[in-house]
Tab-separated table of C-alpha atoms in Angstrom:
chain	number	residue	atom	x	y	z
X	1	MET	CA	-79.498	35.747	180.388
X	2	GLU	CA	-80.130	39.469	180.786
X	3	LEU	CA	-82.946	41.498	179.274
X	4	CYS	CA	-80.670	44.266	178.009
X	5	VAL	CA	-77.888	44.283	175.468
X	6	PRO	CA	-75.474	47.215	175.885
X	7	LYS	CA	-75.074	49.583	172.967
X	8	LEU	CA	-71.842	51.234	171.934
X	9	LEU	CA	-71.229	54.948	172.282
X	10	SER	CA	-70.554	57.061	169.204
X	11	MET	CA	-67.887	58.889	171.247
X	12	ASN	CA	-65.456	58.193	174.050
X	13	ILE	CA	-67.139	58.950	177.367
X	14	ASN	CA	-63.829	60.407	178.588
X	15	GLN	CA	-64.380	63.204	176.067
X	16	VAL	CA	-67.626	64.038	177.849
X	17	ILE	CA	-66.881	63.405	181.541
X	18	ASP	CA	-63.602	64.507	183.123
X	19	ASN	CA	-62.173	61.801	185.407
X	20	ASN	CA	-59.510	63.992	186.997
X	21	PRO	CA	-59.764	64.690	190.754
X	22	ILE	CA	-62.534	67.142	191.577
X	23	GLY	CA	-60.163	70.073	192.139
X	24	LYS	CA	-58.780	69.685	188.609
X	25	ALA	CA	-61.828	68.365	186.779
X	26	HIS	CA	-64.239	70.178	184.493
X	27	THR	CA	-67.969	69.498	184.495
X	28	PRO	CA	-69.343	67.406	181.584
X	29	THR	CA	-69.790	68.761	178.111
X	30	SER	CA	-73.328	69.363	176.893
X	31	ALA	CA	-73.194	66.018	175.053
X	32	LEU	CA	-74.164	64.299	178.312
X	33	TYR	CA	-77.520	66.056	178.136
X	34	ARG	CA	-78.027	66.445	174.379
X	35	ASP	CA	-76.361	63.604	172.444
X	36	SER	CA	-78.905	60.992	171.285
X	37	ALA	CA	-76.384	58.138	170.962
X	38	LEU	CA	-75.134	58.785	174.487
X	39	TYR	CA	-78.729	58.803	175.744
X	40	GLU	CA	-79.278	55.358	174.187
X	41	SER	CA	-76.117	54.090	175.846
X	42	VAL	CA	-77.288	55.449	179.211
X	43	LYS	CA	-80.606	53.691	178.667
X	44	GLU	CA	-79.076	50.269	177.979
X	45	ASN	CA	-75.981	50.359	180.177
X	46	ILE	CA	-77.383	52.182	183.204
X	47	PHE	CA	-81.168	52.161	183.495
X	48	CYS	CA	-81.438	48.625	182.184
X	49	ARG	CA	-78.815	47.300	184.601
X	50	TYR	CA	-78.999	49.079	187.947
X	51	PRO	CA	-81.616	48.586	190.712
X	52	PHE	CA	-84.934	50.397	190.460
X	53	TRP	CA	-87.478	51.253	193.154
X	54	ILE	CA	-90.663	49.179	193.318
X	55	GLY	CA	-92.182	50.491	196.532
X	56	HIS	CA	-92.824	49.975	200.210
X	57	GLU	CA	-94.678	46.787	201.131
X	58	VAL	CA	-97.602	48.880	202.368
X	59	CYS	CA	-98.360	49.616	198.691
X	60	PHE	CA	-99.078	45.923	198.173
X	61	ASP	CA	-101.320	45.246	201.168
X	62	GLY	CA	-104.992	44.389	200.924
X	63	LYS	CA	-106.946	41.877	198.888
X	64	ASN	CA	-104.894	42.032	195.677
X	65	ASN	CA	-101.909	39.755	195.107
X	66	LEU	CA	-100.923	40.507	191.489
X	67	PHE	CA	-99.532	43.926	190.593
X	68	PRO	CA	-98.407	44.839	187.048
X	69	ILE	CA	-95.277	47.013	187.101
X	70	ASN	CA	-94.081	49.091	184.149
X	71	VAL	CA	-90.337	49.620	184.573
X	72	TYR	CA	-89.286	53.100	183.450
X	73	PRO	CA	-92.439	54.028	181.517
X	74	GLY	CA	-91.530	56.282	178.625
X	75	MET	CA	-88.013	54.839	178.423
X	76	LEU	CA	-87.787	51.053	178.836
X	77	ASP	CA	-91.495	50.233	179.233
X	78	GLU	CA	-90.605	46.767	180.487
X	79	PRO	CA	-93.774	44.927	181.648
X	80	LEU	CA	-93.280	43.011	184.896
X	81	LEU	CA	-95.644	41.376	187.365
X	82	LEU	CA	-95.202	41.494	191.130
X	83	SER	CA	-96.780	38.412	192.666
X	84	LYS	CA	-97.550	38.071	196.370
X	85	LYS	CA	-98.060	34.656	197.931
X	86	GLU	CA	-98.790	34.962	201.644
X	87	SER	CA	-95.838	37.078	202.847
X	88	ASP	CA	-93.500	36.250	199.945
X	89	PHE	CA	-93.003	38.368	196.838
X	90	HIS	CA	-91.913	37.271	193.360
X	91	MET	CA	-91.074	39.489	190.403
X	92	LEU	CA	-91.931	37.938	187.050
X	93	SER	CA	-92.168	38.863	183.411
X	94	ASN	CA	-95.696	40.037	182.569
X	95	VAL	CA	-95.432	38.691	179.018
X	96	CYS	CA	-96.957	35.358	177.999
X	97	THR	CA	-94.393	32.780	176.891
X	98	HIS	CA	-96.739	31.585	174.124
X	99	ARG	CA	-97.376	34.550	171.812
X	100	GLY	CA	-96.177	37.537	173.820
X	101	ALA	CA	-99.439	38.963	175.155
X	102	ILE	CA	-99.423	41.168	178.243
X	103	ILE	CA	-100.931	39.022	180.993
X	104	GLU	CA	-102.220	41.435	183.639
X	105	LYS	CA	-103.103	45.097	183.107
X	106	LYS	CA	-104.385	46.037	186.562
X	107	ASN	CA	-104.022	44.972	190.184
X	108	CYS	CA	-106.083	41.887	190.944
X	109	SER	CA	-106.493	38.881	193.231
X	110	LYS	CA	-106.023	35.393	191.749
X	111	ASN	CA	-104.695	32.038	192.890
X	112	ARG	CA	-103.090	31.442	189.485
X	113	ILE	CA	-101.673	33.549	186.670
X	114	ILE	CA	-103.650	33.063	183.445
X	115	CYS	CA	-103.006	34.651	180.045
X	116	PRO	CA	-106.277	36.167	178.744
X	117	TYR	CA	-105.314	35.428	175.113
X	118	HIS	CA	-105.112	31.605	174.946
X	119	GLY	CA	-105.429	30.502	178.567
X	120	ARG	CA	-101.830	29.561	179.346
X	121	ARG	CA	-101.497	29.152	183.106
X	122	TRP	CA	-98.767	29.494	185.745
X	123	ASP	CA	-98.620	29.354	189.531
X	124	LEU	CA	-97.904	32.503	191.545
X	125	GLU	CA	-94.161	31.834	191.337
X	126	GLY	CA	-94.273	31.809	187.529
X	127	ASN	CA	-93.989	28.048	187.049
X	128	PHE	CA	-95.850	26.706	184.013
X	129	GLN	CA	-98.969	24.663	184.837
X	130	PHE	CA	-101.220	24.203	181.810
X	131	MET	CA	-101.847	25.167	178.179
X	132	PRO	CA	-104.885	24.028	176.175
X	133	GLY	CA	-104.313	22.497	172.732
X	134	PHE	CA	-100.682	21.505	173.320
X	135	LYS	CA	-100.970	17.733	173.841
X	136	GLU	CA	-99.180	16.967	170.569
X	137	VAL	CA	-96.314	19.417	171.106
X	138	GLU	CA	-92.980	17.664	171.578
X	139	ASN	CA	-90.575	18.525	174.397
X	140	PHE	CA	-93.231	20.615	176.071
X	141	PRO	CA	-93.197	22.242	178.519
X	142	SER	CA	-89.581	23.375	178.736
X	143	ASP	CA	-87.788	25.975	180.847
X	144	CYS	CA	-88.709	28.733	178.410
X	145	ASP	CA	-92.413	28.161	179.107
X	146	HIS	CA	-92.091	29.406	182.688
X	147	LEU	CA	-92.433	33.132	183.288
X	148	LYS	CA	-88.960	34.620	183.554
X	149	LYS	CA	-88.079	35.410	187.160
X	150	ILE	CA	-86.746	38.929	187.668
X	151	ALA	CA	-84.232	39.721	190.422
X	152	LEU	CA	-86.004	41.113	193.490
X	153	TYR	CA	-84.461	42.526	196.657
X	154	ARG	CA	-86.411	43.022	199.880
X	155	TYR	CA	-85.017	45.157	202.684
X	156	ASN	CA	-86.786	46.674	205.693
X	157	SER	CA	-90.179	46.713	203.948
X	158	PHE	CA	-88.671	48.164	200.752
X	159	LEU	CA	-88.801	46.319	197.423
X	160	TRP	CA	-86.242	46.807	194.653
X	161	GLY	CA	-85.818	45.118	191.297
X	162	THR	CA	-83.250	44.921	188.536
X	163	LEU	CA	-83.438	43.794	184.921
X	164	SER	CA	-79.881	42.539	185.237
X	165	ASP	CA	-79.609	39.046	186.675
X	166	ASP	CA	-77.868	40.185	189.849
X	167	ASN	CA	-76.855	43.761	190.513
X	168	PHE	CA	-77.697	44.254	194.182
X	169	LYS	CA	-74.190	43.915	195.603
X	170	ASN	CA	-73.896	47.615	196.489
X	171	LEU	CA	-77.481	48.152	197.611
X	172	VAL	CA	-77.789	47.041	201.268
X	173	PRO	CA	-76.738	45.721	203.782
X	174	ASP	CA	-73.352	47.163	204.780
X	175	SER	CA	-74.077	50.217	202.675
X	176	LEU	CA	-74.120	53.899	203.502
X	177	PHE	CA	-77.893	53.581	203.787
X	178	GLN	CA	-77.736	50.866	206.435
X	179	LYS	CA	-75.060	52.673	208.458
X	180	TYR	CA	-77.195	55.782	208.866
X	181	MET	CA	-80.803	54.528	208.783
X	182	TYR	CA	-80.715	51.306	210.816
X	183	PHE	CA	-82.698	53.031	213.591
X	184	PHE	CA	-85.613	54.130	211.406
X	185	PRO	CA	-89.013	52.372	211.875
X	186	PHE	CA	-89.520	51.393	208.224
X	187	ASP	CA	-92.325	48.964	209.058
X	188	ARG	CA	-94.448	51.725	210.616
X	189	LEU	CA	-94.603	53.859	207.475
X	190	GLN	CA	-98.049	54.456	206.011
X	191	LYS	CA	-99.163	55.950	202.712
X	192	ALA	CA	-99.866	59.668	203.072
X	193	GLU	CA	-103.287	61.049	202.190
X	194	ASN	CA	-101.848	62.619	199.033
X	195	PHE	CA	-99.600	59.669	198.367
X	196	GLU	CA	-98.431	60.047	194.782
X	197	THR	CA	-97.690	63.043	192.582
X	198	GLU	CA	-96.077	63.229	189.150
X	199	TYR	CA	-94.235	66.123	187.549
X	200	ALA	CA	-93.303	66.365	183.867
X	201	ILE	CA	-90.179	68.492	183.418
X	202	ASN	CA	-88.513	69.642	180.214
X	203	CYS	CA	-84.944	68.725	181.072
X	204	ASN	CA	-82.515	65.850	180.779
X	205	TRP	CA	-82.707	63.346	183.636
X	206	ALA	CA	-79.074	63.978	184.646
X	207	LEU	CA	-79.684	67.705	185.145
X	208	TYR	CA	-82.453	66.928	187.612
X	209	CYS	CA	-80.162	64.547	189.520
X	210	GLU	CA	-77.314	67.064	189.593
X	211	ASN	CA	-79.550	69.694	191.129
X	212	TYR	CA	-80.711	67.225	193.781
X	213	LEU	CA	-77.146	66.234	194.642
X	214	GLU	CA	-75.956	69.596	195.928
X	215	GLY	CA	-77.136	72.049	198.545
X	216	PHE	CA	-75.078	74.819	196.942
X	217	HIS	CA	-78.178	76.324	195.326
X	218	ILE	CA	-80.423	76.262	198.412
X	219	PRO	CA	-79.739	79.863	199.625
X	220	PHE	CA	-80.441	81.189	196.124
X	221	VAL	CA	-83.368	79.003	195.020
X	222	HIS	CA	-85.171	77.811	198.185
X	223	PRO	CA	-85.650	80.648	200.713
X	224	ASP	CA	-87.941	78.632	203.003
X	225	LEU	CA	-85.747	75.534	202.994
X	226	ASN	CA	-82.743	77.759	203.641
X	227	GLN	CA	-84.375	78.825	206.914
X	228	ALA	CA	-84.906	75.197	207.948
X	229	LEU	CA	-81.479	73.728	207.130
X	230	SER	CA	-77.918	74.915	207.606
X	231	ASN	CA	-75.944	75.715	204.480
X	232	GLU	CA	-72.665	76.076	206.353
X	233	VAL	CA	-72.756	72.537	207.779
X	234	TYR	CA	-74.005	70.290	204.979
X	235	PRO	CA	-72.110	66.968	204.912
X	236	VAL	CA	-72.049	64.982	201.662
X	237	ILE	CA	-70.891	61.358	201.779
X	238	CYS	CA	-70.316	59.226	198.679
X	239	ASP	CA	-69.942	55.457	198.744
X	240	LYS	CA	-70.293	53.209	195.686
X	241	GLU	CA	-73.755	53.788	194.171
X	242	TRP	CA	-74.960	55.789	197.193
X	243	ILE	CA	-74.724	59.532	197.815
X	244	LEU	CA	-75.913	60.931	201.152
X	245	GLN	CA	-76.557	64.581	201.984
X	246	ILE	CA	-77.213	65.407	205.635
X	247	GLY	CA	-79.389	68.417	206.367
X	248	MET	CA	-78.664	69.946	209.775
X	249	ALA	CA	-81.713	71.538	211.404
X	250	GLU	CA	-81.715	75.277	212.035
X	251	GLY	CA	-83.708	77.115	214.710
X	252	ASN	CA	-86.868	75.267	215.751
X	253	THR	CA	-86.816	72.840	212.812
X	254	ASN	CA	-87.696	69.317	213.935
X	255	CYS	CA	-84.822	66.854	214.086
X	256	PHE	CA	-84.329	63.100	214.426
X	257	ASP	CA	-84.079	61.517	217.863
X	258	LEU	CA	-80.908	59.569	217.109
X	259	PRO	CA	-79.841	56.637	219.301
X	260	LYS	CA	-76.563	56.550	221.196
X	261	GLY	CA	-73.851	55.109	219.020
X	262	HIS	CA	-75.275	56.597	215.833
X	263	LEU	CA	-72.694	58.346	213.640
X	264	ASP	CA	-74.591	61.633	214.042
X	265	TYR	CA	-75.562	61.231	217.687
X	266	GLY	CA	-75.598	64.647	219.353
X	267	SER	CA	-76.240	66.515	216.084
X	268	ARG	CA	-79.546	68.122	215.103
X	269	VAL	CA	-80.228	66.309	211.847
X	270	GLY	CA	-83.365	67.527	210.085
X	271	ALA	CA	-83.123	65.383	206.959
X	272	TYR	CA	-81.217	62.518	205.387
X	273	TYR	CA	-81.197	62.725	201.598
X	274	PHE	CA	-80.128	59.456	199.971
X	275	TYR	CA	-79.559	59.012	196.265
X	276	LEU	CA	-79.193	55.519	194.802
X	277	PHE	CA	-77.796	55.549	191.287
X	278	PRO	CA	-79.372	56.079	188.859
X	279	SER	CA	-83.007	56.830	189.627
X	280	THR	CA	-84.034	56.706	193.299
X	281	MET	CA	-84.053	59.483	195.884
X	282	LEU	CA	-85.015	58.592	199.462
X	283	ASN	CA	-85.664	61.663	201.593
X	284	PHE	CA	-86.028	60.859	205.297
X	285	TYR	CA	-87.508	63.342	207.747
X	286	PRO	CA	-88.604	63.009	211.382
X	287	TRP	CA	-92.178	62.660	210.079
X	288	GLY	CA	-91.517	59.981	207.453
X	289	LEU	CA	-90.208	59.475	203.930
X	290	SER	CA	-90.537	61.081	200.513
X	291	VAL	CA	-89.386	59.012	197.531
X	292	ASN	CA	-88.517	60.549	194.161
X	293	GLN	CA	-88.387	58.228	191.161
X	294	ILE	CA	-86.550	59.617	188.143
X	295	LEU	CA	-88.236	58.404	184.941
X	296	PRO	CA	-86.576	59.679	181.733
X	297	GLN	CA	-89.054	60.333	178.917
X	298	GLY	CA	-86.536	61.318	176.280
X	299	ILE	CA	-83.265	63.105	175.904
X	300	ASP	CA	-84.731	66.415	177.116
X	301	SER	CA	-87.667	65.405	179.297
X	302	VAL	CA	-88.134	63.564	182.562
X	303	MET	CA	-91.020	62.482	184.771
X	304	VAL	CA	-90.457	62.710	188.514
X	305	LYS	CA	-92.816	60.590	190.594
X	306	TYR	CA	-93.183	61.439	194.282
X	307	GLN	CA	-94.410	58.952	196.873
X	308	THR	CA	-94.965	60.178	200.428
X	309	TYR	CA	-95.015	57.905	203.468
X	310	VAL	CA	-95.726	59.147	206.991
X	311	LEU	CA	-95.205	57.785	210.489
X	312	PRO	CA	-98.314	57.492	212.701
X	313	GLY	CA	-98.924	60.670	214.674
X	314	ALA	CA	-96.011	62.549	213.090
X	315	LYS	CA	-96.429	66.246	212.290
X	316	LEU	CA	-95.007	67.931	209.191
X	317	ALA	CA	-95.060	71.425	210.675
X	318	ASN	CA	-91.609	72.885	211.405
X	319	SER	CA	-89.903	70.105	209.417
X	320	ALA	CA	-87.502	70.324	206.497
X	321	GLY	CA	-89.856	68.408	204.194
X	322	ALA	CA	-93.011	70.351	205.012
X	323	GLY	CA	-93.125	72.308	201.728
X	324	LEU	CA	-92.188	69.637	199.198
X	325	ASP	CA	-94.411	70.979	196.404
X	326	LYS	CA	-92.947	74.481	196.657
X	327	VAL	CA	-89.365	73.187	196.710
X	328	GLU	CA	-90.064	70.953	193.711
X	329	LEU	CA	-91.430	73.805	191.608
X	330	GLU	CA	-88.446	75.982	192.523
X	331	ASP	CA	-86.112	73.174	191.433
X	332	GLN	CA	-87.975	72.674	188.172
X	333	GLU	CA	-87.654	76.312	187.225
X	334	VAL	CA	-83.888	76.329	187.671
X	335	VAL	CA	-83.147	72.996	185.947
X	336	MET	CA	-85.159	74.085	182.900
X	337	ARG	CA	-83.023	77.220	182.792
X	338	VAL	CA	-79.949	75.003	182.678
X	339	GLN	CA	-81.447	72.801	179.950
X	340	LYS	CA	-81.838	75.874	177.761
X	341	GLY	CA	-78.453	77.294	178.716
X	342	ILE	CA	-76.360	74.225	177.862
X	343	GLY	CA	-77.542	74.508	174.257
X	344	SER	CA	-75.842	77.868	173.898
X	345	ARG	CA	-72.930	78.177	171.476
X	346	ASN	CA	-71.233	80.222	174.171
X	347	TYR	CA	-71.203	77.435	176.768
X	348	THR	CA	-68.721	74.570	176.819
X	349	ARG	CA	-68.249	73.256	180.365
X	350	GLY	CA	-67.616	74.552	183.887
X	351	ARG	CA	-65.697	73.598	187.033
X	352	TYR	CA	-66.691	71.903	190.292
X	353	SER	CA	-66.711	73.388	193.775
X	354	PRO	CA	-64.922	70.740	195.897
X	355	LYS	CA	-66.726	72.069	198.976
X	356	HIS	CA	-70.260	72.073	197.576
X	357	GLU	CA	-70.403	69.768	194.544
X	358	LYS	CA	-68.825	66.529	195.716
X	359	GLY	CA	-72.080	64.644	195.166
X	360	VAL	CA	-72.456	65.969	191.623
X	361	TYR	CA	-68.884	64.967	190.811
X	362	HIS	CA	-69.416	61.442	192.193
X	363	PHE	CA	-72.613	61.142	190.136
X	364	HIS	CA	-70.700	61.962	186.964
X	365	GLN	CA	-68.021	59.423	187.842
X	366	LEU	CA	-70.702	56.746	188.276
X	367	ILE	CA	-72.023	57.515	184.799
X	368	SER	CA	-68.519	57.399	183.368
X	369	ARG	CA	-67.717	54.018	184.933
X	370	ALA	CA	-70.997	52.528	183.752
X	371	LEU	CA	-70.348	53.609	180.161
X	372	LEU	CA	-66.662	52.732	179.886
């Protein structure tokens, strides 16, 4: 059984997103960013079904072993509980199977999970153990008295979840991500001093993703980043739910020390920008990793949560990701311009640049397939 029930669109998605080849296709109509029924369909058919980022294992070190997780706060607000038992993780519902109370509200350390309302108890894997006052209840306990187990995927110290029973088939291994990042020391990543930052932006979530998925705007919007990365050589590779942009280092910009046999061996790669549909951006630099989580707050607002992980002894100076805050603010300004512009009576839809907007086109096709 899945937690989400898909809702029907009030329009045909083919009227919104053009599925012709990129050289013939038009960009989406403004309905993708402004239609409330379409937004609800995106919520149920995409965000409720595709993998979401939980975090690096380093976030769950220390004395605590229970971590409440709110999946897509402001959109789904699904309460889950990440449980750690020795080196194993379990993702569970954070809702009591008795009367629906939220079980844990903050990180804590316990050897059992206990509902604070009536004392119902489970082990750390979500299996029912005890409930006071239920001796006379027939056919109790049953399967529905256990905490529902939520699909969890663990890969190279990363944790992912999904509210769908099983939707990890295109995540990793054998994905674009694995092919390019197998050499990276994931287990050495540490939380940066300024680990987490949130930005509230007045734009539709898809506009923010579109801007991320092309380097076309870099010379016009990001003067400092334009000095660090090449705009002439900017490969974009699309495969299933993954989109990869490869930033080639310019001048004295730091680059990866790639092993022999790597697909980019011999090239000066300054950044690998991975997007996993629909809400995770993994930005790898020689110094570490910056993660962007896309958290829709409504049809015309989005929260972007940054997490920054660094490698021991790595230096950010002369690296493509050294000025993340400045780049983010520059991006915000331009996507809010677009949010206002698409509401104009004089705008209908545009065209794609096959050279520069392949990632944006693939993103739109992923939305279209998910909503068909």
